XYZ file of C-alpha atoms in Angstrom:
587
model
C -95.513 -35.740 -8.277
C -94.680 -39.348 -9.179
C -92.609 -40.839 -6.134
C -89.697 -42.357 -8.603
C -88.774 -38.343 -9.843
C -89.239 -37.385 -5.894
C -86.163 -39.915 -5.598
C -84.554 -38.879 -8.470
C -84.399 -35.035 -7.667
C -83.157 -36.355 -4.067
C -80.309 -38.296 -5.680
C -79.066 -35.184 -8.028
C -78.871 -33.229 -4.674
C -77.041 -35.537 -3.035
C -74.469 -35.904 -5.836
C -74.313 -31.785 -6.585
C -73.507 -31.632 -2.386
C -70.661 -34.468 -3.006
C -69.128 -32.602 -5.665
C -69.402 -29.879 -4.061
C -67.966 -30.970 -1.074
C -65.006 -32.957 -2.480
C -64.462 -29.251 -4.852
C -63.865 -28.067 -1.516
C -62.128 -30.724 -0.030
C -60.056 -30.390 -3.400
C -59.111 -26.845 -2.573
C -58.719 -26.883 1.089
C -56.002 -29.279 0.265
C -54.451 -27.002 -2.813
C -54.681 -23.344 -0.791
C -53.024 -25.434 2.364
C -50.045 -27.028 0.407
C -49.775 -22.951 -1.534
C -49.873 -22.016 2.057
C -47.543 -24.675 3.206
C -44.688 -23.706 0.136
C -45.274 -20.318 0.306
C -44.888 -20.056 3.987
C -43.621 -22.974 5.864
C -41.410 -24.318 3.322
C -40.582 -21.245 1.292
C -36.703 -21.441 2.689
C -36.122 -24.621 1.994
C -37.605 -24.509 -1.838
C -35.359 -21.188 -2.522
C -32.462 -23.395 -1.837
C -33.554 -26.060 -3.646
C -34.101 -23.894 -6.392
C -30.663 -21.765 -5.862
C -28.932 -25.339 -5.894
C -30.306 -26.301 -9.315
C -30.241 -22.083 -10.993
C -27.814 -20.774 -8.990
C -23.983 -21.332 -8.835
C -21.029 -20.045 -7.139
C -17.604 -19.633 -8.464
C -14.325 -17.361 -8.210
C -14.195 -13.751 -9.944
C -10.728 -11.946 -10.009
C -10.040 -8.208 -10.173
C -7.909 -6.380 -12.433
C -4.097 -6.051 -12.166
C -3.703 -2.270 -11.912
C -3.055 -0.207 -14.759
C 0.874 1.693 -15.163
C 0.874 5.215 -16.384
C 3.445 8.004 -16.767
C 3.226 11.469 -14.968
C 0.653 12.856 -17.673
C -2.087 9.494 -17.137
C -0.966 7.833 -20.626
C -1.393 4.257 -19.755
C 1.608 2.654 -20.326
C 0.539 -1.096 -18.847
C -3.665 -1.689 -18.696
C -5.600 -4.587 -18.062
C -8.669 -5.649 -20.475
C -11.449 -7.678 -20.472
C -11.209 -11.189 -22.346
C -12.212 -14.956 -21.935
C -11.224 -18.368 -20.963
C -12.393 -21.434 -22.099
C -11.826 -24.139 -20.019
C -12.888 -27.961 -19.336
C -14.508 -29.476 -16.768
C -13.506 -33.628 -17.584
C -16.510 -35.137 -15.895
C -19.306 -33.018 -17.666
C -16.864 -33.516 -20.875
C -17.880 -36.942 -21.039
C -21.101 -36.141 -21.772
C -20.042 -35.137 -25.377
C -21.449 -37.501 -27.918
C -19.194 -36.804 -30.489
C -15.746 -35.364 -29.574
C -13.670 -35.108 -32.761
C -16.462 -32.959 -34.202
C -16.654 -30.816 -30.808
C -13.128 -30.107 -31.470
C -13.802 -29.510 -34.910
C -16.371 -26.449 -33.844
C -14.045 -25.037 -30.774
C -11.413 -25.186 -32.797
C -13.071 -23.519 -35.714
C -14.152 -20.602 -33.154
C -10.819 -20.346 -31.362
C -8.672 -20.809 -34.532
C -6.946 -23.309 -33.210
C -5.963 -26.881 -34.516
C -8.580 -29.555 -33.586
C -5.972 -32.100 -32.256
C -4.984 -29.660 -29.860
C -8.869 -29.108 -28.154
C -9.167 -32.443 -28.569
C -6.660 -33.208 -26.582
C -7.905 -30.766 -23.780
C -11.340 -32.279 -24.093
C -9.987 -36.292 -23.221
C -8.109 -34.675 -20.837
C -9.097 -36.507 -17.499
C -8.006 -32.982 -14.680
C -9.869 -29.802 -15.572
C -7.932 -28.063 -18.114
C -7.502 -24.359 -20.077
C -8.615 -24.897 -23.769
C -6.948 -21.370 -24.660
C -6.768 -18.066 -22.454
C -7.115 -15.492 -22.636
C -9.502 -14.872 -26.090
C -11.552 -12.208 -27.270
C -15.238 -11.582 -25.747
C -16.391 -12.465 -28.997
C -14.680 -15.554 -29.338
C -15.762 -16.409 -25.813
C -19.390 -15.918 -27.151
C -19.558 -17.827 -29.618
C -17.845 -20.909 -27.948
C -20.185 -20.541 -25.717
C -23.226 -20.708 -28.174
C -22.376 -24.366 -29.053
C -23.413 -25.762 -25.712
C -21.057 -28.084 -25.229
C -20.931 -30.019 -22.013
C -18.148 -29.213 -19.888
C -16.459 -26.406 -22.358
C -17.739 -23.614 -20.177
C -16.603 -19.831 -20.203
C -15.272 -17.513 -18.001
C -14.516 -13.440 -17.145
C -10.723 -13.201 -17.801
C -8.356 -10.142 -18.419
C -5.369 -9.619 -21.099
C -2.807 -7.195 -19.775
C -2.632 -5.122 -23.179
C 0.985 -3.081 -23.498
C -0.742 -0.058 -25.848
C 3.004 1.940 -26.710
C 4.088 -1.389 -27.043
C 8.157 -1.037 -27.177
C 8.086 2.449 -25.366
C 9.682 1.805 -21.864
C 8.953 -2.306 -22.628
C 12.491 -2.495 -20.116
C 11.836 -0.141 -17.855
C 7.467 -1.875 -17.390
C 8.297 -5.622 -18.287
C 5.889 -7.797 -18.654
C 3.135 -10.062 -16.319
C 2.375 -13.544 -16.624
C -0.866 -14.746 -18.209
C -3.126 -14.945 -15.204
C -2.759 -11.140 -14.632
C -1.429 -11.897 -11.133
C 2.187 -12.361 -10.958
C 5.059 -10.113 -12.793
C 7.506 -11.798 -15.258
C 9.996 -8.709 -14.916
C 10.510 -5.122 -14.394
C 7.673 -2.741 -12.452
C 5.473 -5.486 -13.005
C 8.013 -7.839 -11.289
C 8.951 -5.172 -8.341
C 5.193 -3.814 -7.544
C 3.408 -7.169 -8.408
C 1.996 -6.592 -4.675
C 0.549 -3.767 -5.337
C -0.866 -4.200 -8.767
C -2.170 -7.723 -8.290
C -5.793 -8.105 -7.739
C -7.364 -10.411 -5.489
C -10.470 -12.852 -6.040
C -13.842 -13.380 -4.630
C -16.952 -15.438 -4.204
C -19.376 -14.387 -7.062
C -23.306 -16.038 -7.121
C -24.949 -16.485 -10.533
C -28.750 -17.192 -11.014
C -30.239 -18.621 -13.864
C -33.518 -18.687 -15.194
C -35.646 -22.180 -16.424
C -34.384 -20.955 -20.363
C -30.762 -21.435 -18.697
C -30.053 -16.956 -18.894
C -28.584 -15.602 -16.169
C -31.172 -13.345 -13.901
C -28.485 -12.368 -11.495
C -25.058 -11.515 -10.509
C -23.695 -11.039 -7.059
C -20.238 -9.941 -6.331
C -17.983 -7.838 -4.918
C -17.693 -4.395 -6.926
C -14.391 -4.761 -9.209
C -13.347 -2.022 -7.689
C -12.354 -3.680 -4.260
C -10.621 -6.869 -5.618
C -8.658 -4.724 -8.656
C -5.263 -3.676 -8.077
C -3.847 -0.473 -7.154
C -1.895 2.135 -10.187
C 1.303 3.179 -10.505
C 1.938 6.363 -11.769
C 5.514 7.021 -12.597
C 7.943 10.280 -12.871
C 8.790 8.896 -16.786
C 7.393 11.347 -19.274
C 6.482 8.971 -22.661
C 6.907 11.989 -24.854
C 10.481 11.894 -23.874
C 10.777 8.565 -23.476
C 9.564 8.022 -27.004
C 12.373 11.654 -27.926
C 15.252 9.553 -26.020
C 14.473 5.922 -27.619
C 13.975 7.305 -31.109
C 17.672 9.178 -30.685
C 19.258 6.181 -29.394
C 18.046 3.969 -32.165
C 18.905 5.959 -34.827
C 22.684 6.269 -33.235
C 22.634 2.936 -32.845
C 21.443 1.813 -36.228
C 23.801 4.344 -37.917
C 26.937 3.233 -36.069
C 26.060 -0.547 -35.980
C 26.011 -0.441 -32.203
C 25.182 -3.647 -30.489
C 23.111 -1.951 -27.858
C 22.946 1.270 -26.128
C 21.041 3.378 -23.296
C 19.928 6.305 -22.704
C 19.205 8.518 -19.019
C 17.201 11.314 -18.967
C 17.182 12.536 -15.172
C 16.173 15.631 -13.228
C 19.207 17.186 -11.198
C 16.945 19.454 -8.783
C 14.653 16.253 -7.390
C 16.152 13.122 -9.002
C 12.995 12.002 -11.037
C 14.051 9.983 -14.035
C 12.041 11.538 -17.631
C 12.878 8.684 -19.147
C 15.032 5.645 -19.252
C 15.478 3.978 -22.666
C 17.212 0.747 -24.080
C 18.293 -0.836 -27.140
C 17.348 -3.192 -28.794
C 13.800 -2.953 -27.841
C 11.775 -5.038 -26.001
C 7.817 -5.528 -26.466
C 5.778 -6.575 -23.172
C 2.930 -7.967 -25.896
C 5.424 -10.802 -27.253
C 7.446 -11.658 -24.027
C 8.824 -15.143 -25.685
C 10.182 -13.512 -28.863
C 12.826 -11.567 -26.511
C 15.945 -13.135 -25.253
C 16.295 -12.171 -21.495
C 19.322 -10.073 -22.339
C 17.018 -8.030 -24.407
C 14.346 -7.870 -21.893
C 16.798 -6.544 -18.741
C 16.777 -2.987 -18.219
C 20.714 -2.388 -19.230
C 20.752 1.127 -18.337
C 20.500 -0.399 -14.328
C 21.435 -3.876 -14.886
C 24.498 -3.913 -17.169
C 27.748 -1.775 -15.882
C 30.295 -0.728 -18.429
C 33.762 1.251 -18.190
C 33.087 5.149 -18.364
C 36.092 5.992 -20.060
C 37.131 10.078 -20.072
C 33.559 10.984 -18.926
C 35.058 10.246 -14.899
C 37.583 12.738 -15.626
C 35.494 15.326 -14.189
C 34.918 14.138 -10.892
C 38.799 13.342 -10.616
C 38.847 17.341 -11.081
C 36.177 18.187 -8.507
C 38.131 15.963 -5.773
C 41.010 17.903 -6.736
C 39.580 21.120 -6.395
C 37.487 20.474 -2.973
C 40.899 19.091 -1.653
C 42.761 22.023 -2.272
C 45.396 19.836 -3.316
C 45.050 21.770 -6.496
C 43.856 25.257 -7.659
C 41.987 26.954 -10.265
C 45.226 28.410 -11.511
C 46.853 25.063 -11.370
C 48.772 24.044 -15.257
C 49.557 20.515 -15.862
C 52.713 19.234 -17.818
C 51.393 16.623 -20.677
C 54.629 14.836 -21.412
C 54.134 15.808 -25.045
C 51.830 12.477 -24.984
C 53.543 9.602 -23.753
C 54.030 9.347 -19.651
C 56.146 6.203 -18.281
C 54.855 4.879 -14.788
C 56.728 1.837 -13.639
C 56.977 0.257 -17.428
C 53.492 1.159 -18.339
C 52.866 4.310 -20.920
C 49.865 6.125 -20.414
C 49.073 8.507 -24.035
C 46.726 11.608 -25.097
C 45.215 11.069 -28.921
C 47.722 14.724 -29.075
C 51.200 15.864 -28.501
C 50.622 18.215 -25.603
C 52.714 20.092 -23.317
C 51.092 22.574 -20.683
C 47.566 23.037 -20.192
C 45.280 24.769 -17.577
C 42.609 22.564 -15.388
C 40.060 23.975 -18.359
C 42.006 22.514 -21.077
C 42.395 19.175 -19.350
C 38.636 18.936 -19.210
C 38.301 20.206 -22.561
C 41.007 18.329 -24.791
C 40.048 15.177 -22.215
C 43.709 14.235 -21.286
C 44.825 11.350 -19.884
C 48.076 11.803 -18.582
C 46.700 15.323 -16.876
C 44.285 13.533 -14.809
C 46.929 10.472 -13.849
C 48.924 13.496 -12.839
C 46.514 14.734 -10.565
C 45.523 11.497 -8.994
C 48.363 11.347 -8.314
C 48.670 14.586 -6.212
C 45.573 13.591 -4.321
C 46.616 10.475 -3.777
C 44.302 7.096 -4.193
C 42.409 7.044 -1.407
C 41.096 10.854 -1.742
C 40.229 9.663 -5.292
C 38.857 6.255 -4.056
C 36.819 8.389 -1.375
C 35.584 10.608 -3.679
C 33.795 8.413 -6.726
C 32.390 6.852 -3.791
C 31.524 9.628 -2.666
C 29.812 10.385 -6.100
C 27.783 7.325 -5.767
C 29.821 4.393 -7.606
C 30.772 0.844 -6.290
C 27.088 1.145 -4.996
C 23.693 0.982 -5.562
C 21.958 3.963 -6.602
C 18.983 3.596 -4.264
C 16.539 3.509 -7.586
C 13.453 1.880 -6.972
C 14.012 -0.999 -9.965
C 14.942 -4.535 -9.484
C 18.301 -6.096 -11.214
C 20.490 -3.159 -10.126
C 24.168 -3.184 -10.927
C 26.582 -2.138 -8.294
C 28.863 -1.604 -10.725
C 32.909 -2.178 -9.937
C 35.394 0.004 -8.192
C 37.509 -1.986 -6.126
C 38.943 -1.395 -2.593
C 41.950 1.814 -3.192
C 44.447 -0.659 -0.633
C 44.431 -2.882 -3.975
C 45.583 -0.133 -6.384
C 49.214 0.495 -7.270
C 50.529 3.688 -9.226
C 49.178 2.490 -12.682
C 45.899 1.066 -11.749
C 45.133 4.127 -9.867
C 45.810 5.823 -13.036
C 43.989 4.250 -14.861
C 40.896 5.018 -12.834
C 41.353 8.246 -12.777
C 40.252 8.204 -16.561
C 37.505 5.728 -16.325
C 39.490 2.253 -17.200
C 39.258 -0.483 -14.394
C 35.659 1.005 -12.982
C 32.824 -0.003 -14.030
C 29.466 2.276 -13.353
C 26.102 2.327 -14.670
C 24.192 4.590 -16.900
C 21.588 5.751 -14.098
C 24.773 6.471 -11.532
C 26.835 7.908 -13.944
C 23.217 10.264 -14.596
C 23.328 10.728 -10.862
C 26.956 11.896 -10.418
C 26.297 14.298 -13.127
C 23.285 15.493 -11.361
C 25.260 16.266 -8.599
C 27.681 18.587 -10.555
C 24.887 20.118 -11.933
C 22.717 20.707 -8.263
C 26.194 22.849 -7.058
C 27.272 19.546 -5.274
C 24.318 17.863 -3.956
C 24.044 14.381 -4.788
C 19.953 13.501 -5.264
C 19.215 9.533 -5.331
C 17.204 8.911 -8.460
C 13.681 7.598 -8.614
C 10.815 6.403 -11.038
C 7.529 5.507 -8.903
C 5.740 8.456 -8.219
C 2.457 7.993 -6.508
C 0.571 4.284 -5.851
C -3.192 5.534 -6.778
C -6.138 2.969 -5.574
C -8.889 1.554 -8.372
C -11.216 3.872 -7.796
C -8.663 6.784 -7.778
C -7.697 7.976 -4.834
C -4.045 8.304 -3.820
C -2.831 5.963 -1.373
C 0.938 6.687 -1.564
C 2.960 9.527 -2.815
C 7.146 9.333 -3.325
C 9.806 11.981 -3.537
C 13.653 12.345 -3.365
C 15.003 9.678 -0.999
C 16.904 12.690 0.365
C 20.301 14.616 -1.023
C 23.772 14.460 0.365
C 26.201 17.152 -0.207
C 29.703 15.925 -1.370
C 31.345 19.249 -3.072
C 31.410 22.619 -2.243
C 28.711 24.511 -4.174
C 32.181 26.891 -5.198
C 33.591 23.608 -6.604
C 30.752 22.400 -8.537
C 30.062 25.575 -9.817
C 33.888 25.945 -11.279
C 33.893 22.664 -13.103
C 30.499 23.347 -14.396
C 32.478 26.102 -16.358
C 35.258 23.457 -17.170
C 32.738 21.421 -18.792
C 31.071 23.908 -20.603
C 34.261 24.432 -22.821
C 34.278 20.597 -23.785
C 31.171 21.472 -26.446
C 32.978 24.765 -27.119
C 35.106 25.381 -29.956
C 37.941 22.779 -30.074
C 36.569 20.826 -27.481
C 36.130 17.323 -28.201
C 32.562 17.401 -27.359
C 31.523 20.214 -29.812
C 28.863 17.750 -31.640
C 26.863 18.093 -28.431
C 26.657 21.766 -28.700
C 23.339 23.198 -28.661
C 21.532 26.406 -29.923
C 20.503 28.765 -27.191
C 21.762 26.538 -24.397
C 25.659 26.224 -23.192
C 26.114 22.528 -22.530
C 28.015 20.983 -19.556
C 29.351 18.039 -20.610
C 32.145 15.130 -21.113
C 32.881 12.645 -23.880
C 34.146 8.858 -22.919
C 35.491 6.628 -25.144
C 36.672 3.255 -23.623
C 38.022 -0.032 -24.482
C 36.324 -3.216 -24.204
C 37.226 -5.849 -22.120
C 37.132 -9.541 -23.320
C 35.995 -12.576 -21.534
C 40.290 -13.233 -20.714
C 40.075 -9.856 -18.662
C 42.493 -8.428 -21.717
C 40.994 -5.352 -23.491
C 39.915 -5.636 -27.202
C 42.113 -3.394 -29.338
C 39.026 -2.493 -31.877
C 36.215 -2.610 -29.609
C 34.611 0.388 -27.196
C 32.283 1.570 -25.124
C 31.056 5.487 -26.509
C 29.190 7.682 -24.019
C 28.760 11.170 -23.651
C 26.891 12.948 -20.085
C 25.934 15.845 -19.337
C 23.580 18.452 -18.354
C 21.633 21.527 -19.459
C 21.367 25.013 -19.097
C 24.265 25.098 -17.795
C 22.416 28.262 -15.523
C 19.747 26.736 -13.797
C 19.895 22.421 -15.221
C 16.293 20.977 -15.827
C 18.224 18.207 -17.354
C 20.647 15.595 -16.713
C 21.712 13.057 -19.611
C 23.768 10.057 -19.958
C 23.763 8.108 -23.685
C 26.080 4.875 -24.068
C 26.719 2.973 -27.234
C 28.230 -0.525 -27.098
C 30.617 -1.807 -29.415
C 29.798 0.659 -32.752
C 31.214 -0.938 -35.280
C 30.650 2.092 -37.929
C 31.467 5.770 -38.810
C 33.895 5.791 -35.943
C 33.730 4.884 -32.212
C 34.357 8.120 -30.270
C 32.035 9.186 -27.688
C 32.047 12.922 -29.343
C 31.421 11.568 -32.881
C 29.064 8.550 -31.798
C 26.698 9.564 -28.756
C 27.476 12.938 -28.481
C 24.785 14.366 -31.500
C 22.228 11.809 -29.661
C 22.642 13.878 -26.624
C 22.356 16.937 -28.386
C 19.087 15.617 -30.050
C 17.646 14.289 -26.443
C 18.619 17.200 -25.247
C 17.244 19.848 -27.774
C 13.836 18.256 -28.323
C 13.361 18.056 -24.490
C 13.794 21.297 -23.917
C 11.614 22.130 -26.466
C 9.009 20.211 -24.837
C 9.239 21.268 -21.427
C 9.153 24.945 -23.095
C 12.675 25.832 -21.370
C 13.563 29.301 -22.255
C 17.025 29.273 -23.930
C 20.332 30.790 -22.378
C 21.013 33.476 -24.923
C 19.641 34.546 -28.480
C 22.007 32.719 -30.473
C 24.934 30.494 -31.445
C 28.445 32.480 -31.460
C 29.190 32.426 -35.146
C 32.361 30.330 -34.480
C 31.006 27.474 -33.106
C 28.099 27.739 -35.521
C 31.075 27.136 -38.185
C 32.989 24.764 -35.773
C 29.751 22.400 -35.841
C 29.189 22.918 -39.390
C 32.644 21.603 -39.934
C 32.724 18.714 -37.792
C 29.150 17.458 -39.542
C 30.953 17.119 -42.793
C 33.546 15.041 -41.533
């Protein structure tokens, strides 16, 4: 073999062993820096790669949800968006009047008004809360800084139905604007927490990690309101007060035996979903917040004093002055010329100068002792914020007239859920049963964490006593009794009109303006119900309390007890009354 192709076989060797050795060379270094990342330095890449895919913010629960006894949700929390603006990623937009132009097109909003949250130089809302699919598709124009986030939109579904009674929260689901959501805003508040978010290299998100909703939501109220009759005693109330050009009104529905309010309505009404279209008169629960005169409907507890006193009996008959009595200068009247009538007939022909009489035999600080007894001049004990006392000054104040005129509802001032309570008591043979509304506090994920019941009850009349005047009151929706428009098919009624006068801002009563109420309960046997309505100020087809709230009680009543299936009293109507009601509907 020639020597030159001896030297140039030796030469190809030599450079197929240098590639070969700097191949290896190559991957010695390659598997030790895959060793070196995979193993030594694997920590320290997953954070660098968790700092530039991964990002941590805030995620809130959601505000608990309200129901009535039956589950319907009466107050829930849904899922929704925010868009906000972060100012120093905002400056990355190229064009801003035509990012506005697109967020605004999205968010149908104007585009002066995003653009103005896009200049803005602190991190700013754009709008909150929107719809998931608005959120979406804001988000599918990329702009820098605009960025989305989890949000929830409390959502009132019965939307008037109770709206006084639930109120309203504020937009960032935490706090309570007022009512329940003002009073249990601790407990249906939810709290935040950390949440993690990894994204992949096409910018997706991979992963989530957070707390489960269920720990940072808020816990549920469940309430003793029933929204069937809630919905029975605001549709009766409206139409009253539409037909007799009321200015407002309110309406009790209460349980004597345990003191669980069924429902507690208000007019005008109020809708949670549009809190800055109500005026915060309209938005106040009146039937706890605003106090009024009860007129004749007091007279009945002026009779129980009497009775439990023994000041005055069963048997006792009353001189009516033919319808004028003189007290120091000062007339009192009846609407009729009577002479002598029995405790019954006081009750049931509601007269005035009967009960001043027998104030007077008790004297003013047995009566004084007694409607305090029955709850007024106080706070209920009701589990709702903006309570009225209501007014019924110190007895040591009252002369002859003024004690008088208490004694048929004029110069006291009560509320419709304690004048619902001192007819509960009448009705539970003398017990008097604090009222409530919350009935259990139930956690997110449904287990109960508190349960309520009646504060407690307090007897204040002989069960003889109570018993008697529940008789008395019966004959009020009787024939001839001025409360015969509240009479009921099947059921005897227990019951009392009121008709007072207004008083003016000059602490003079108006001579053409009143308060109409009638209360009561039913079956008169064995009460399931207790019921106050009030009308303010009707301005039409009379004022009375018989002609103007009592057929709403008889309505709130009726359909009620139809509901709750509640067995009537007897098989039907006496024929007289039948024609007695008959008669009074045509007037």
């Amino acid at each position: 073999m020639p020597a030159h192709t001896d030297t140039t076989i030796k030469r190809v060797k030599a450079r197929g062993t240098l590639l070969a050795l700097m191949f290896a060379a190559g991957f010695l270094v390659i598997a030790t820096q895959a060793v070196s990342l995979q193993v030594l330095k694997q920590g320290w890449l997953s954070r660098k790669a968790e700092v530039r895919f991964a990002r941590s913010d805030k995620v809130m629960g959601k505000r608990g949800t309200i129901s009535d006894r039956n589950g319907r949700p009466l107050a829930v929390s849904i899922a929704a968006k925010a868009i906000g603006v972060y100012p120093r990623k905002a400056a990355a937009i190229d064009n801003v009047p035509q990012a506005a132009r697109q967020i605004a097109s999205a968010l149908k909003m104007s585009r002066k008004e995003v653009e103005r949250a896009l200049r803005h130089p602190k991190y700013n809302w754009i709008k909150r809360p929107v719809s998931p699919e608005m959120g979406a598709a804001v988000a599918a124009l990329k702009i820098p800084g605009v960025e989305v986030h989890p949000f929830h939109k409390r959502v009132y579904p019965s939307m008037e139905l109770a709206g006084q009674l639930i109120g309203a929260s504020k937009i960032d689901d935490i706090g309570g604007r007022n009512g329940l959501e003002y009073r249990y805003n601790d407990i249906l508040s939810p709290t935040t927490a950390n949440r993690t978010v990894k994204w992949d290299g096409t910018g997706k998100p991979v992963d989530i990690e957070s707390a489960p909703i269920e720990k940072i939501s808020g816990s549920n109220l469940v309430l003793t309101i029933d929204a069937n009759i809630q919905d029975i005693a605001e549709s009766a109330l409206r139409d009253a007060a539409v037909t007799h050009k009321a200015s407002s009104g309110m309406a009790v529905v209460m349980r004597p035996k345990t003191g669980e309010i069924l429902a507690m309505a208000n007019y005008p009404g109020f809708n949670p979903n549009n809190f800055g279209a109500f005026s915060g008169e309209t938005r106040s629960n009146r039937a706890v917040s605003a106090d009024f005169e009860p007129g004749s409907t007091m007279k009945v507890f002026v009779v129980a004093a009497a009775l439990d006193s023994g000041k005055v009996k069963r048997s006792s008959i009353f001189y009516c002055e033919n319808g004028a009595y003189d007290i120091g200068g000062f007339t009192f009247h009846d609407t009729h010329e009577y002479e002598w009538l029995s405790l019954e007939q006081v009750i049931k022909f509601s007269s005035n100068i009967a009960v001043v009489k027998i104030s007077e035999i008790i004297g003013k600080n047995a009566l004084y002792t007694a409607l305090k007894d029955f709850g007024f001049g106080q706070k209920s004990g009701i589990n709702l914020n903006g309570e009225s006392r209501g007014i019924l000054t110190n007895a040591s104040n009252w002369n002859r007239v003024e004690t008088g005129a208490v004694a048929f509802g004029q110069g006291v001032s009560v509320t419709a859920v304690q004048l619902a309570t001192a007819y509960s008591a009448l009705a539970n043979d003398g017990m008097l049963v604090k009222p409530w509304i919350v009935k259990e506090v139930v956690s997110p994920n449904g287990e109960r964490e508190k349960a309520f019941s009646s504060p407690g009850q307090k007897r204040i009349i002989s069960p003889d006593t109570a018993r008697f005047v529940k008789k008395i009151m019966a004959s009020v929706t009787e024939e001839g009794g001025t409360g015969v428009k509240a009479a009921l098919t099947g059921y005897t009624v227990c019951g009392k009109t009121g008709t007072a006068q207004k008083i003016g801002p000059d602490k003079r009563y108006f001579k053409d303006r009143y308060i109409a109420s009638f209360a009561g309960f039913v079956p008169m046997k064995n009460p399931e119900l207790s019921i106050v309505v009030v009308l303010d100020d009707p301005r039409s087809g009379g004022y009375y309390g018989a002609t103007v709230a009592g057929p709403a009680f008889r309505e709130i009543a009726y359909k009620t007890l139809d509901y709750l299936h509640v067995a009537p009293e007897t098989e039907s109507i006496p024929e007289k009354l039948l024609l007695a009601l008959k008669s009074e509907e045509k007037k």
